[in-house]
CSV table of C-alpha atoms in Angstrom, one decimal:
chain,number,residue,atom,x,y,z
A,1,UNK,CA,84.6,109.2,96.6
A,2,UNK,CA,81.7,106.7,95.5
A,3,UNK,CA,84.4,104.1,95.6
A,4,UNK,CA,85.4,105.2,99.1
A,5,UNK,CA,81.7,105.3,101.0
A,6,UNK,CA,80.8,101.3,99.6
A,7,UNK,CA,84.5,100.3,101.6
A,8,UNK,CA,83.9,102.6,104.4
A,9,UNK,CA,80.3,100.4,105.1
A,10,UNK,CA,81.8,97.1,105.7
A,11,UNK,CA,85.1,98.5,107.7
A,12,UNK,CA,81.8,99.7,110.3
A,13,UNK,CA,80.0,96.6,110.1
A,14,UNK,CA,83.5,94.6,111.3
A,15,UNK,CA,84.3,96.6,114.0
A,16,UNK,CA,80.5,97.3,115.4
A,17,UNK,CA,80.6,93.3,115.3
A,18,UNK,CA,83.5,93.4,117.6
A,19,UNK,CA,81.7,96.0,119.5
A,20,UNK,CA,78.8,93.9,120.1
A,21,UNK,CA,80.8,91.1,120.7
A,22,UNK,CA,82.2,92.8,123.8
A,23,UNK,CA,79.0,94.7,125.0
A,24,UNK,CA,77.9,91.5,127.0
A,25,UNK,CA,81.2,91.5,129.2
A,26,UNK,CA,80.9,95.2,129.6
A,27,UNK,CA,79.8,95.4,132.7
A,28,UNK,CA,81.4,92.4,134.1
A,29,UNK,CA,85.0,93.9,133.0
A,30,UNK,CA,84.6,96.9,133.8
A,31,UNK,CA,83.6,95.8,137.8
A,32,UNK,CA,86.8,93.7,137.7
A,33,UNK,CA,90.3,95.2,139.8
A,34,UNK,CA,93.1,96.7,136.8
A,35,UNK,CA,95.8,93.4,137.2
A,36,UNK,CA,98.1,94.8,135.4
A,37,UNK,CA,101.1,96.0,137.2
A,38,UNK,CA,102.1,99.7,137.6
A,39,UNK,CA,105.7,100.6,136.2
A,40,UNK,CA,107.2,99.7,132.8
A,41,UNK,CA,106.9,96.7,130.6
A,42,UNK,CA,108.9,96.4,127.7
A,43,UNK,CA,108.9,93.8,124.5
A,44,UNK,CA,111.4,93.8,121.8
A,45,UNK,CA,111.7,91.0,119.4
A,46,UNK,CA,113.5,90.7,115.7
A,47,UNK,CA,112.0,88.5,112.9
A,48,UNK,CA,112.9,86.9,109.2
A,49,UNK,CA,110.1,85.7,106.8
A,50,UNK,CA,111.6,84.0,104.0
A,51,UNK,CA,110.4,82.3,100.9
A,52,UNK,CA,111.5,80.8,98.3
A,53,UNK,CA,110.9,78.8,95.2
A,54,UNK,CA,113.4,77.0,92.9
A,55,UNK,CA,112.8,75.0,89.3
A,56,UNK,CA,115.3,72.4,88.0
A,57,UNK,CA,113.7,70.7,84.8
A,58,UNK,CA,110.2,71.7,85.3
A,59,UNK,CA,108.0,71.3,83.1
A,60,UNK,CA,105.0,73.6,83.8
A,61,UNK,CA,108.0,75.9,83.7
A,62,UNK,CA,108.4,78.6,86.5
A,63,UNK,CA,111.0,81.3,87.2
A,64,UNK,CA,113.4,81.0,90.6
A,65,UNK,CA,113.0,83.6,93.2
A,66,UNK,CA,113.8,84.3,97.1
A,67,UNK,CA,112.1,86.8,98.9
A,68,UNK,CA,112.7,87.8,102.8
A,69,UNK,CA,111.4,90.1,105.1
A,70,UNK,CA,113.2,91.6,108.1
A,71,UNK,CA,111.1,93.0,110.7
A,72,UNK,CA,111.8,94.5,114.3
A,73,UNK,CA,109.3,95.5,116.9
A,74,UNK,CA,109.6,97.8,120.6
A,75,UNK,CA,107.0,98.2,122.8
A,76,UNK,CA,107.0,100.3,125.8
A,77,UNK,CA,104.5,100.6,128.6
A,78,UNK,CA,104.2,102.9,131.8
A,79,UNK,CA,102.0,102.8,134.1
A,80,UNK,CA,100.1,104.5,137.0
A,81,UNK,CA,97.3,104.8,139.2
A,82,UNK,CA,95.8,107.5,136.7
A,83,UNK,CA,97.5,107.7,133.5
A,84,UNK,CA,99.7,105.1,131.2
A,85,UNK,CA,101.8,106.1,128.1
A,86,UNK,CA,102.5,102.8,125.5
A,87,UNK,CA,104.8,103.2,122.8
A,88,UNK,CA,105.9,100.9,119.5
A,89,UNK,CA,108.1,101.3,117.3
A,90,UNK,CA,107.7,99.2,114.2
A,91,UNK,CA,111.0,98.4,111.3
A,92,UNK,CA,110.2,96.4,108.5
A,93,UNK,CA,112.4,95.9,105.0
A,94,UNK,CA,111.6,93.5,102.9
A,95,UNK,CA,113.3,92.3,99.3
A,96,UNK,CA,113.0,89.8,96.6
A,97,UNK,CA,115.1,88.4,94.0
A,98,UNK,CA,113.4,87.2,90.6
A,99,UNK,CA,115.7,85.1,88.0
A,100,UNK,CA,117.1,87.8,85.6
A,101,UNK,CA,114.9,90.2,87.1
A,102,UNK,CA,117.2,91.7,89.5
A,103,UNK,CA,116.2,92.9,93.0
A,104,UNK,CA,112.9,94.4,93.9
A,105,UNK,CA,111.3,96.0,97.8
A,106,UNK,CA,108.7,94.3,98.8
A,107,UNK,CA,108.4,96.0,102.2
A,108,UNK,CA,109.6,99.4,103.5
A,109,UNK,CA,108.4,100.4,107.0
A,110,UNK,CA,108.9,103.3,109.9
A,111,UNK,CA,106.4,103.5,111.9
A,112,UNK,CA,106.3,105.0,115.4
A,113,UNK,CA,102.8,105.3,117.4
A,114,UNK,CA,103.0,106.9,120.6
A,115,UNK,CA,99.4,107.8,123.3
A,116,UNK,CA,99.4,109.3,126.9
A,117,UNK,CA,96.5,108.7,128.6
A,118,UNK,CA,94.1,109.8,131.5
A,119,UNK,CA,91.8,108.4,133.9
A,120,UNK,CA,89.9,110.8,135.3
A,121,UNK,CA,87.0,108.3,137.0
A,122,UNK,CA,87.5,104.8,138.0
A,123,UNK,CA,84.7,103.9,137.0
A,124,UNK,CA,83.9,105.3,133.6
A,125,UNK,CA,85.5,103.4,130.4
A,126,UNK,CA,86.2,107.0,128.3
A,127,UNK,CA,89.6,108.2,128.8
A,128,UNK,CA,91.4,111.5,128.0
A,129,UNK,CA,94.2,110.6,124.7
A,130,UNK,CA,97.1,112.3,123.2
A,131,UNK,CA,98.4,110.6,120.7
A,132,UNK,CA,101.5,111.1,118.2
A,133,UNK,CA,102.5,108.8,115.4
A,134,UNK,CA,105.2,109.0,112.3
A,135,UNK,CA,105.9,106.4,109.4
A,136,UNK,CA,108.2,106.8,106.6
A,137,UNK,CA,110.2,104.3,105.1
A,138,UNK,CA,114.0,103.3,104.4
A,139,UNK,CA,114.8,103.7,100.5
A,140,UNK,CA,114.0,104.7,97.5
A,141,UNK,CA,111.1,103.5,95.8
A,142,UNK,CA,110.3,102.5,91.9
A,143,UNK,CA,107.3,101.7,89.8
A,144,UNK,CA,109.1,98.5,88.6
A,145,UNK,CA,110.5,97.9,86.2
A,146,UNK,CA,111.2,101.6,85.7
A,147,UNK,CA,114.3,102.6,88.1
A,148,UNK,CA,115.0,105.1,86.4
A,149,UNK,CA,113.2,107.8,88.4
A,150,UNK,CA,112.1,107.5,91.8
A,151,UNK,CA,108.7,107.6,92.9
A,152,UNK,CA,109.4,108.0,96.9
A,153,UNK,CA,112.0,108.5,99.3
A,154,UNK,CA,113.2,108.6,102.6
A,155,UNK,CA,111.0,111.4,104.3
A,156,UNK,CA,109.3,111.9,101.1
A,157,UNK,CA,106.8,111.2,101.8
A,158,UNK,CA,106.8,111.4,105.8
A,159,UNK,CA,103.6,111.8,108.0
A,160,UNK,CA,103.1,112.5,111.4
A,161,UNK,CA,99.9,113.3,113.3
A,162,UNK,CA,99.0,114.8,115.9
A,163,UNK,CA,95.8,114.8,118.2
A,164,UNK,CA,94.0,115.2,121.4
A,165,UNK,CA,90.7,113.2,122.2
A,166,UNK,CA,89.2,110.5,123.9
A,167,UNK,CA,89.5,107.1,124.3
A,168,UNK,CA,87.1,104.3,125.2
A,169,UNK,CA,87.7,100.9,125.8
A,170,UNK,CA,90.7,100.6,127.7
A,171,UNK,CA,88.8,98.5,130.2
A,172,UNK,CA,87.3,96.0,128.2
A,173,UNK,CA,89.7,93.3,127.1
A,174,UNK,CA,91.8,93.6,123.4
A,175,UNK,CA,89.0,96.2,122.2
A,176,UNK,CA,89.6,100.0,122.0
A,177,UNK,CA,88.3,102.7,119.9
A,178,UNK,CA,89.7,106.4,120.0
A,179,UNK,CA,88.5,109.6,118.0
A,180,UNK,CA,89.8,113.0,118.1
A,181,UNK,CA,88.1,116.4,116.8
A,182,UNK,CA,91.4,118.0,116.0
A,183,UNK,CA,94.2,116.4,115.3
A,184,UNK,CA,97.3,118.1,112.8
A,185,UNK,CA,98.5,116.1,110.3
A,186,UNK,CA,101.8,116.8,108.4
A,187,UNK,CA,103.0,115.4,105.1
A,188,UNK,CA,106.6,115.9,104.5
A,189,UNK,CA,108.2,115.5,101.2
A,190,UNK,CA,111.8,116.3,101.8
A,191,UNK,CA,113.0,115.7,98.0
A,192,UNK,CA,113.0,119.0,95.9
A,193,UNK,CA,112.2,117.0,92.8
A,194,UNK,CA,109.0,115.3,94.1
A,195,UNK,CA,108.3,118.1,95.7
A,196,UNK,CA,108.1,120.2,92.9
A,197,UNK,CA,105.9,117.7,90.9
A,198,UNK,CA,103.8,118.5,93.8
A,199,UNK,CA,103.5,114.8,94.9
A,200,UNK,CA,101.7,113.4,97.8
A,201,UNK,CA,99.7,116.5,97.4
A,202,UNK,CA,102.2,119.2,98.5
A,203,UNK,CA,101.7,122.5,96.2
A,204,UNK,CA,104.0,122.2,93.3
A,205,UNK,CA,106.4,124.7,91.4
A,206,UNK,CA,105.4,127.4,89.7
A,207,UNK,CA,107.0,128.0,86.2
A,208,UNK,CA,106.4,131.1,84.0
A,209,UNK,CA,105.7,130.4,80.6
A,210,UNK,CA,109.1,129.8,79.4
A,211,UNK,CA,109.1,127.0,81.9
A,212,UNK,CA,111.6,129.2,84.1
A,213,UNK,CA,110.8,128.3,88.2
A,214,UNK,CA,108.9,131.2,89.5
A,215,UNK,CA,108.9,129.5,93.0
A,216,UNK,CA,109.9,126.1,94.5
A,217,UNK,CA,107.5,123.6,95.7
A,218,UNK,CA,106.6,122.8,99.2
A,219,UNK,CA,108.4,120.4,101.3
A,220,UNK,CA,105.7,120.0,103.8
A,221,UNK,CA,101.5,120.3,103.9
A,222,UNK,CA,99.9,120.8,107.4
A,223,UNK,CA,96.2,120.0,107.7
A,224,UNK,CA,93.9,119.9,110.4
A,225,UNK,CA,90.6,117.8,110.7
A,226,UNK,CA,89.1,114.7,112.7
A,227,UNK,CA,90.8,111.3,113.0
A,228,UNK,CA,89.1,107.7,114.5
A,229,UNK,CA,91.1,104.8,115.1
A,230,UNK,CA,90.3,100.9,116.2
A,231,UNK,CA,92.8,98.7,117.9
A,232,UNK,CA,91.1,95.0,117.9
A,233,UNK,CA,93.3,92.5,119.1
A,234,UNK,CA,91.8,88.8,120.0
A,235,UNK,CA,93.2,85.1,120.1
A,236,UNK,CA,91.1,83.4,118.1
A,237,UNK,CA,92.3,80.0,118.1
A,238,UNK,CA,94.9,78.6,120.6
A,239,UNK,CA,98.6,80.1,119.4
A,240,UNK,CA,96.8,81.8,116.5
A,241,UNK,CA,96.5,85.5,117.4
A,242,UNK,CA,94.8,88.7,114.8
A,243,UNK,CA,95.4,92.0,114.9
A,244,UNK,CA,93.1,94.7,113.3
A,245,UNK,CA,93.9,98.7,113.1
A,246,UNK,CA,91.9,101.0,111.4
A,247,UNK,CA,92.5,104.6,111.1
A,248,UNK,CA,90.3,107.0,109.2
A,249,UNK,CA,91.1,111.1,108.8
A,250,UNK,CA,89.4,113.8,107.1
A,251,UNK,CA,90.5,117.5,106.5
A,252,UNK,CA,88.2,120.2,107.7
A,253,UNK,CA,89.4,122.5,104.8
A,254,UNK,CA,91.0,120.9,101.9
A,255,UNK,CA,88.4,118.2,100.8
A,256,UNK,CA,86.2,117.4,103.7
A,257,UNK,CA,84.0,114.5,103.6
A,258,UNK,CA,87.3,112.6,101.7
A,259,UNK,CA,88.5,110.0,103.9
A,260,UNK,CA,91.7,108.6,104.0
A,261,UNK,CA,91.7,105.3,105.4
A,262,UNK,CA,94.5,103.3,107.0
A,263,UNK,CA,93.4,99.4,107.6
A,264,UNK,CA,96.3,96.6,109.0
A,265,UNK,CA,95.1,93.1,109.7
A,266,UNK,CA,97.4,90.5,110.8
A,267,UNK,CA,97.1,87.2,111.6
A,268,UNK,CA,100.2,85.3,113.6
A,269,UNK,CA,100.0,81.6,113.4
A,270,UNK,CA,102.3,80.4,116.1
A,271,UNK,CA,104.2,77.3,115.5
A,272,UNK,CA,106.8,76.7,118.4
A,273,UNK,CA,108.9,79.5,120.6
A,274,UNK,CA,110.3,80.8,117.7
A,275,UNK,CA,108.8,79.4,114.5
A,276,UNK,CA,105.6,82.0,113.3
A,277,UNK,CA,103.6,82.2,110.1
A,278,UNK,CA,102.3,85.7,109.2
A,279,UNK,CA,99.1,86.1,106.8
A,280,UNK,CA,99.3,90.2,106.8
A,281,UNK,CA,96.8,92.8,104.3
A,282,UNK,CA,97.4,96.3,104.5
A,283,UNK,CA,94.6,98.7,103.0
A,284,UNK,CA,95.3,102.4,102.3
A,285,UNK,CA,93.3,105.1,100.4
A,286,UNK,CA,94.8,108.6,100.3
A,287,UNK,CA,93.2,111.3,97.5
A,288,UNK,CA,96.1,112.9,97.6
A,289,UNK,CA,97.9,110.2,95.9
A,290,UNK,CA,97.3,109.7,92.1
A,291,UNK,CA,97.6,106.6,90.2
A,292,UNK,CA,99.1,108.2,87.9
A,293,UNK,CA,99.4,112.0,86.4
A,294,UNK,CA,102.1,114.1,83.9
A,295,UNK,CA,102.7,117.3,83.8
A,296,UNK,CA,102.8,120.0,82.0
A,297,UNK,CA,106.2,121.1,80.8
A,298,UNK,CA,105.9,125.1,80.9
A,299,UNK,CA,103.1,125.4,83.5
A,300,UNK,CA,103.6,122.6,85.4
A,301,UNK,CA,100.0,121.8,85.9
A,302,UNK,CA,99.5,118.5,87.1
A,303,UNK,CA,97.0,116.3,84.3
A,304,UNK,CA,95.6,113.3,86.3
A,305,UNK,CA,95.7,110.0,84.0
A,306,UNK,CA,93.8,108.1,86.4
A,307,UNK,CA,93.2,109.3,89.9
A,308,UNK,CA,93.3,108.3,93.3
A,309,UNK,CA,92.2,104.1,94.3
A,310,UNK,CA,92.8,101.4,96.7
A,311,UNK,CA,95.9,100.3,97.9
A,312,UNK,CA,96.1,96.9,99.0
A,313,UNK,CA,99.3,95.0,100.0
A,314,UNK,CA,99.5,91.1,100.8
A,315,UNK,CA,101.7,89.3,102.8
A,316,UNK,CA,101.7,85.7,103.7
A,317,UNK,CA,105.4,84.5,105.4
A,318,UNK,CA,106.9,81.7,107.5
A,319,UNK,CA,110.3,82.5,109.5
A,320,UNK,CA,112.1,82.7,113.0
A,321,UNK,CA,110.9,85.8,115.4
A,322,UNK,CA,112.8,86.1,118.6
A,323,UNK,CA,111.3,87.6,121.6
A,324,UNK,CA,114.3,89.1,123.8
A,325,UNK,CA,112.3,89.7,126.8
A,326,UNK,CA,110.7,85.9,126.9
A,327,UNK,CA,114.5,84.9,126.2
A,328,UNK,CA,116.0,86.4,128.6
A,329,UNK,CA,113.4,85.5,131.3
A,330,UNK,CA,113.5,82.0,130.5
A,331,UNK,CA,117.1,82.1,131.3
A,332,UNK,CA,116.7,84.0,134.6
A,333,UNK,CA,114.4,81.1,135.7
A,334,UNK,CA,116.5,78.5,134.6
């Protein structure tokens, strides 16, 4: 939890930089007429990373691999007087081929966010927020170069939150912040064997001490506590755009004061209408995921080996991303 606090302090220094960077243009913003039009707007586009490397005669030596990423993105926006709903729905599958190594994931991605909300004063910034969001992934995944047993699955795990709150920010340019005071989140894990290893925290089987099941674990955890989230989106040079979300939750019962936190930064380097390099890092902490843990064969109580850390994934890609509105518009005009 040490661990947790000293990254915590710098996530809250970045985003009460951006904060401060805003403040100034507060006031100004907020006075200026909402331009943005009432009704839907949509965006879909499809992308491929690739990269590869390839030795012939080398001699600093080197092993051949190709490695691509297949991503789609939907957004949805409505829009009235008094309320808005956005929603994006996020696919990404990624794999790479080493020379003799066969084939490994290197990305595996559901992720739907969903938020109504409600303007209740023109003139005020804070907002009234519902907001729903699910990610899962695709396949299986292994703790290379074991593939012998999985350690996930489809819908195992699966979350989904749920909250109510409010929202601030709406009216000042690229920069929101939400928190809600109750909010439900649900871990599914929909595979009786990981379920009854008790992974990604469910409870686990109970076994008598024959090592006879007793009772089944649970395929789904339900906890209730308070969740903050950041959206910072800026262009920071011309055609080179960065993303930042950040979400942090904590359980009122099980655990409080142990934060799971959820960090995406993205950086898209545009290069032409359809050429885009992507430097990506996505941090995660979750205590209810070990780094690794056995158990015990009769009982079934779980013996932590070394337990919870930082997850940090890297991802740095050049490849073709189509934007089907933009295409489609462009030929209307044309």
């Amino acid at each position: 939890m040490k661990y947790t606090l000293w990254l915590i302090f710098p996530l809250l220094i970045l985003n009460s930089y951006n904060l401060k960077a805003h403040t100034d243009s507060l006031k100004v913003k907020t006075k200026k007429k909402d331009t943005v039009d009432l009704g839907w707007r949509t965006k879909n586009e499809v992308g491929l990373l690739l990269n590869q490397v390839s030795f012939t005669n080398w001699n600093s030596g080197g092993t051949n691999s190709i490695s691509g990423i297949v991503s789609t993105k939907s957004i949805a926006k409505y829009k009235q007087e008094k309320w808005f709903w956005n929603s994006e729905l996020n696919l990404k599958y990624g794999l790479n081929k080493q020379q003799d190594n066969g084939v490994k994931k290197t990305e595996d991605v559901i992720d739907l966010n969903s938020n109504v909300v409600l303007q209740t004063d023109s003139i005020s910034n804070w907002f009234y927020s519902a907001r729903f969001s699910f990610n899962t992934q695709f396949s299986n995944g292994y703790k290379y170069p074991n593939k012998d047993e999985a350690i996930s699955r489809f819908l195992a795990p699966g979350y989904m939150f749920f909250g109510v709150g409010m929202e601030y920010g709406r009216k000042i340019e690229h920069l929101s912040f939400y928190a809600s005071p109750f909010t439900l989140k649900t871990t599914f894990v929909m595979d009786d064997h990981l379920a009854n290893r008790g992974a990604f925290g469910v409870n686990p089987a109970i076994y008598d001490m024959d090592g006879n099941m007793l009772s089944k674990g649970n395929n789904i955890k339900q906890e209730v506590g308070i969740l903050l989230t950041n959206k910072y989106e800026e262009n920071i040079f011309e055609n080179i755009k960065l993303n930042s979300h950040l979400r942090l939750y904590t359980d009122y019962v099980n655990s409080f004061g142990n934060i799971d936190i959820d960090w995406e930064v993205n950086i898209d380097m545009k290069v032409n209408k359809f050429v885009k390099a992507t430097l990506g890092s996505h941090l995660k902490y979750d205590n209810d995921i070990k780094v690794e843990s056995k158990r015990n064969e009769i009982t079934n109580e779980e013996i932590i080996l070394e337990g919870p850390s930082v997850q940090w994934k890297q991802i740095l890609g050049v490849g073709v991303v189509i934007d089907f509105d933009k295409l489609s518009k462009s030929k209307e005009t044309s």
